[in-house]
């Protein structure tokens, strides 16, 4: 049943499958790999995908990453610091279900649509998409300190760190969605390019001026943290969403999907994460009103 449900979901280009870390070929994989104790507030969802503990009883993740959990009550749990924790409620952003349905209908046409027409639909869909969810835990977590959320410090040019334990590859190979979606925990660092509105954005930069450990997301880590450091403290700035693009980039990706040349996780691709500070009021109200 799990396999049938998973295959029924769109698998490419910001679909409802999850994403993880693609590394640079000129850097050893060992430099990207980290111990889970490096970020103890990282949360593993049941099959794939992540979240972040932001309060003793609350985890934040991507709304699309909890679709399977919503459909399967036996998966109402997460793993934090190696321990299984029961989930009592799954709360997606109020307008997300309608946006998800429109998104899935749009992607059903990707193989036959005109790239410019798809691009306009995509830009409108991204503007309407609020890909964020909260998980309420049955019991508070007492052995891990929650990560504080960013409330407006993220700025263009700031170094960010993205974490994931899903599929991997290099910018030369990409990361096929058929690869395992749960592997070793890795992190990559990228300069933020956009920090306003509901999205954080960054580019997988492989130029000489790029961060040494730049990287991208791929299959298996949607909902995971994008962090920034301010005055020696780490804050949760974003929740991993997936591949993104400018209008011309989206048109090019659609053409690549149609001719079979598309690869996920190559230099120059743009990625998006839900900007946590945009949702701070909703998060505060939800946590306070539990």
Coordinates of C-alpha atoms in Angstrom, one line a residue:
X1 CA 0.0 0.0 0.0
X2 CA 2.8 2.4 0.8
X3 CA 4.4 1.8 -2.5
X4 CA 1.2 2.4 -4.4
X5 CA 0.5 5.6 -2.6
X6 CA 4.0 6.9 -3.1
X7 CA 4.1 6.2 -6.8
X8 CA 0.7 7.9 -7.2
X9 CA 2.3 11.2 -6.3
X10 CA 4.2 13.4 -8.8
X11 CA 7.9 12.6 -8.5
X12 CA 9.6 15.5 -10.3
X13 CA 10.2 19.3 -10.0
X14 CA 8.8 20.4 -6.7
X15 CA 6.3 17.6 -6.6
X16 CA 5.0 15.9 -3.4
X17 CA 8.1 13.6 -3.2
X18 CA 10.8 14.7 -0.8
X19 CA 14.2 16.1 -1.3
X20 CA 17.8 15.7 0.1
X21 CA 21.5 16.6 -0.5
X22 CA 23.5 16.6 -3.8
X23 CA 27.2 17.4 -3.3
X24 CA 30.0 18.8 -5.4
X25 CA 32.2 16.3 -7.2
X26 CA 35.3 18.2 -6.3
X27 CA 34.8 17.8 -2.6
X28 CA 35.0 14.5 -0.7
X29 CA 31.6 13.1 0.4
X30 CA 33.1 12.7 3.9
X31 CA 33.2 16.5 4.3
X32 CA 29.4 16.7 3.8
X33 CA 28.6 13.8 6.1
X34 CA 27.8 14.7 9.7
X35 CA 26.7 13.0 12.9
X36 CA 23.1 13.4 13.9
X37 CA 24.3 14.8 17.2
X38 CA 25.5 17.8 15.2
X39 CA 21.8 18.9 14.9
X40 CA 19.9 17.0 17.6
X41 CA 16.7 18.9 16.9
X42 CA 16.5 17.3 13.4
X43 CA 13.4 15.1 13.1
X44 CA 13.0 12.0 10.9
X45 CA 9.5 11.4 9.5
X46 CA 8.4 7.8 9.2
X47 CA 9.4 6.9 5.7
X48 CA 11.3 9.8 4.3
X49 CA 11.6 13.5 4.9
X50 CA 12.5 15.6 8.0
X51 CA 11.3 18.2 10.4
X52 CA 12.7 20.3 13.2
X53 CA 11.8 20.4 16.8
X54 CA 10.9 24.0 17.6
X55 CA 9.2 23.6 21.0
X56 CA 9.0 20.6 23.4
X57 CA 5.8 19.3 21.8
X58 CA 6.0 20.8 18.3
X59 CA 7.8 19.9 15.1
X60 CA 7.7 22.0 11.9
X61 CA 8.0 20.4 8.5
X62 CA 6.8 20.8 4.9
X63 CA 3.1 20.2 4.3
X64 CA 3.8 18.0 1.3
X65 CA 6.1 15.8 3.4
X66 CA 3.3 14.7 5.7
X67 CA 0.8 13.6 3.0
X68 CA 1.7 9.9 3.7
X69 CA 1.3 10.4 7.4
X70 CA -2.1 11.9 7.0
X71 CA -3.3 8.9 4.9
X72 CA -1.8 6.3 7.2
X73 CA -2.6 6.6 10.9
X74 CA -0.1 3.9 11.7
X75 CA 2.6 6.4 10.7
X76 CA 1.6 9.1 13.3
X77 CA 5.1 9.1 14.8
X78 CA 8.5 10.7 14.3
X79 CA 12.0 9.9 15.4
X80 CA 14.0 12.5 17.4
X81 CA 17.4 11.8 18.9
X82 CA 17.0 8.1 18.0
X83 CA 13.7 7.8 19.9
X84 CA 10.2 7.2 18.5
X85 CA 7.8 9.9 19.5
X86 CA 4.0 9.7 19.0
X87 CA 2.2 12.5 17.0
X88 CA -1.2 13.5 18.2
X89 CA -2.0 16.1 15.6
X90 CA -1.0 17.0 12.0
X91 CA -1.8 20.6 11.2
X92 CA -1.1 21.9 7.7
X93 CA -1.3 25.5 6.8
X94 CA -5.0 26.3 6.2
X95 CA -4.9 26.9 2.4
X96 CA -2.4 24.2 1.6
X97 CA -4.9 21.4 0.7
X98 CA -6.5 23.5 -2.1
X99 CA -3.1 24.6 -3.4
X100 CA -1.8 21.0 -3.3
X101 CA -4.8 19.8 -5.4
X102 CA -4.2 22.5 -8.0
X103 CA -0.5 21.8 -8.0
X104 CA -1.0 18.1 -8.7
X105 CA -3.5 18.8 -11.5
X106 CA -0.9 21.2 -13.0
X107 CA 1.9 18.6 -13.0
X108 CA -0.3 16.0 -14.7
X109 CA 0.0 18.0 -17.8
X110 CA 3.8 18.6 -17.7
X111 CA 4.6 16.1 -20.4
X112 CA 2.3 17.6 -23.0
X113 CA 1.9 21.3 -22.0
X114 CA 3.7 24.1 -23.8
X115 CA 6.7 25.2 -21.6
X116 CA 5.7 28.9 -21.6
X117 CA 2.1 28.1 -20.6
X118 CA 3.3 25.8 -17.8
X119 CA 5.7 28.5 -16.6
X120 CA 2.9 31.0 -16.0
X121 CA 0.9 28.4 -14.2
X122 CA 3.9 27.5 -12.1
X123 CA 4.7 31.0 -11.1
X124 CA 1.0 31.5 -10.0
X125 CA 1.1 28.2 -8.1
X126 CA 4.3 29.1 -6.2
X127 CA 2.8 32.4 -5.2
X128 CA -0.3 30.6 -3.8
X129 CA 1.7 27.7 -2.1
X130 CA 2.2 27.7 1.6
X131 CA 4.1 24.4 2.1
X132 CA 4.4 24.2 5.8
X133 CA 2.9 22.1 8.6
X134 CA 3.1 21.5 12.4
X135 CA 3.1 18.2 14.2
X136 CA 2.0 18.2 17.8
X137 CA 3.7 15.4 19.8
X138 CA 1.7 13.4 22.4
X139 CA 4.5 14.0 25.0
X140 CA 7.0 16.8 25.3
X141 CA 10.6 16.1 24.3
X142 CA 12.8 16.6 27.4
X143 CA 16.2 15.2 26.0
X144 CA 16.6 17.6 23.1
X145 CA 16.7 21.4 23.1
X146 CA 14.3 22.9 20.4
X147 CA 15.8 25.1 17.7
X148 CA 14.6 28.8 17.9
X149 CA 12.9 30.0 14.7
X150 CA 14.2 33.0 12.8
X151 CA 12.0 36.1 13.0
X152 CA 13.6 38.2 10.3
X153 CA 17.4 37.9 10.4
X154 CA 17.7 36.0 7.1
X155 CA 19.1 38.4 4.4
X156 CA 20.3 37.9 0.8
X157 CA 24.0 36.9 0.8
X158 CA 23.8 35.2 4.2
X159 CA 25.3 31.8 4.5
X160 CA 22.7 29.1 5.1
X161 CA 23.0 25.4 5.9
X162 CA 20.6 22.7 4.6
X163 CA 20.5 19.2 6.2
X164 CA 19.2 15.9 4.8
X165 CA 19.6 12.2 5.0
X166 CA 18.1 11.2 1.7
X167 CA 19.3 10.5 -1.8
X168 CA 22.6 11.9 -2.9
X169 CA 24.8 12.4 -6.0
X170 CA 27.0 15.0 -7.4
X171 CA 26.3 17.9 -9.8
X172 CA 27.8 15.6 -12.5
X173 CA 25.4 12.8 -12.0
X174 CA 22.4 14.5 -10.4
X175 CA 20.2 12.5 -7.9
X176 CA 17.7 10.2 -9.6
X177 CA 14.4 9.9 -7.7
X178 CA 14.8 6.1 -8.0
X179 CA 17.7 6.2 -5.5
X180 CA 17.2 5.4 -1.8
X181 CA 15.5 8.3 0.0
X182 CA 17.2 7.6 3.4
X183 CA 21.0 7.4 3.5
X184 CA 23.7 9.2 5.6
X185 CA 23.0 12.6 7.1
X186 CA 24.7 15.4 5.2
X187 CA 24.7 19.2 5.2
X188 CA 25.5 21.7 2.5
X189 CA 26.0 25.5 2.6
X190 CA 24.6 28.1 0.2
X191 CA 24.3 31.8 0.0
X192 CA 20.7 33.0 0.3
X193 CA 19.5 34.9 -2.8
X194 CA 16.0 35.8 -1.8
X195 CA 14.6 36.3 1.7
X196 CA 11.3 38.1 1.3
X197 CA 7.7 36.9 1.0
X198 CA 6.9 33.3 1.8
X199 CA 10.1 31.8 0.3
X200 CA 13.8 31.6 1.0
X201 CA 15.7 30.9 -2.2
X202 CA 19.3 29.8 -3.0
X203 CA 21.2 28.6 -6.0
X204 CA 23.5 25.5 -6.2
X205 CA 26.6 27.5 -7.0
X206 CA 29.6 25.7 -8.2
X207 CA 31.7 28.7 -9.2
X208 CA 35.1 29.6 -7.7
X209 CA 33.4 32.1 -5.3
X210 CA 30.8 29.6 -4.0
X211 CA 30.8 28.2 -0.5
X212 CA 33.2 25.2 -0.5
X213 CA 30.5 22.8 0.6
X214 CA 27.7 24.1 -1.6
X215 CA 25.0 21.6 -2.4
X216 CA 21.3 21.0 -3.4
X217 CA 18.3 19.0 -2.3
X218 CA 17.2 15.7 -3.8
X219 CA 15.0 12.7 -3.0
X220 CA 14.3 12.1 0.7
X221 CA 14.6 15.3 2.8
X222 CA 11.6 17.7 2.3
X223 CA 10.6 19.4 5.5
X224 CA 14.2 19.5 6.8
X225 CA 15.9 22.6 8.2
X226 CA 17.6 25.5 6.5
X227 CA 19.5 27.3 9.2
X228 CA 21.4 30.5 9.7
X229 CA 23.8 31.6 12.4
X230 CA 23.3 35.0 14.1
X231 CA 25.6 36.2 16.9
X232 CA 26.8 32.6 17.6
X233 CA 23.4 31.1 17.7
X234 CA 21.7 28.8 15.1
X235 CA 18.1 29.7 14.0
X236 CA 15.7 27.8 11.8
X237 CA 15.2 30.1 8.8
X238 CA 13.6 27.8 6.2
X239 CA 11.8 24.5 5.7
X240 CA 13.0 22.6 2.7
X241 CA 10.5 22.6 -0.2
X242 CA 12.5 21.7 -3.4
X243 CA 13.6 22.7 -6.8
X244 CA 12.5 26.1 -8.0
X245 CA 13.3 28.4 -11.0
X246 CA 13.0 31.8 -12.6
X247 CA 10.5 31.9 -15.5
X248 CA 13.2 31.1 -18.1
X249 CA 14.6 28.3 -15.9
X250 CA 11.2 26.7 -15.5
X251 CA 10.6 26.7 -19.2
X252 CA 14.0 25.0 -19.7
X253 CA 13.3 22.4 -17.1
X254 CA 9.9 21.6 -18.7
X255 CA 11.6 21.1 -22.0
X256 CA 14.2 18.8 -20.3
X257 CA 11.5 16.8 -18.7
X258 CA 9.7 16.4 -22.0
X259 CA 12.8 15.3 -23.9
X260 CA 14.2 13.1 -21.1
X261 CA 17.3 15.1 -20.3
X262 CA 16.3 16.5 -16.9
X263 CA 18.6 15.9 -13.9
X264 CA 17.9 16.9 -10.4
X265 CA 20.7 18.7 -8.6
X266 CA 23.0 20.3 -11.1
X267 CA 25.0 23.5 -10.9
X268 CA 22.9 26.7 -11.3
X269 CA 19.6 25.2 -10.3
X270 CA 17.6 27.3 -7.8
X271 CA 15.9 25.9 -4.7
X272 CA 13.2 27.1 -2.4
X273 CA 12.4 26.7 1.3
X274 CA 9.3 28.0 3.2
X275 CA 10.5 31.2 5.0
X276 CA 9.8 30.5 8.7
X277 CA 9.6 34.2 9.7
X278 CA 6.7 34.7 7.3
X279 CA 4.8 32.1 9.2
X280 CA 5.9 33.1 12.7
X281 CA 2.5 34.5 13.8
X282 CA 0.7 31.3 12.6
X283 CA 3.2 29.2 14.4
X284 CA 2.9 31.2 17.6
X285 CA -0.9 31.1 17.5
X286 CA -1.0 27.4 16.8
X287 CA 1.4 26.5 19.5
X288 CA -0.3 28.8 22.1
X289 CA -3.8 27.5 21.2
X290 CA -3.1 23.8 21.5

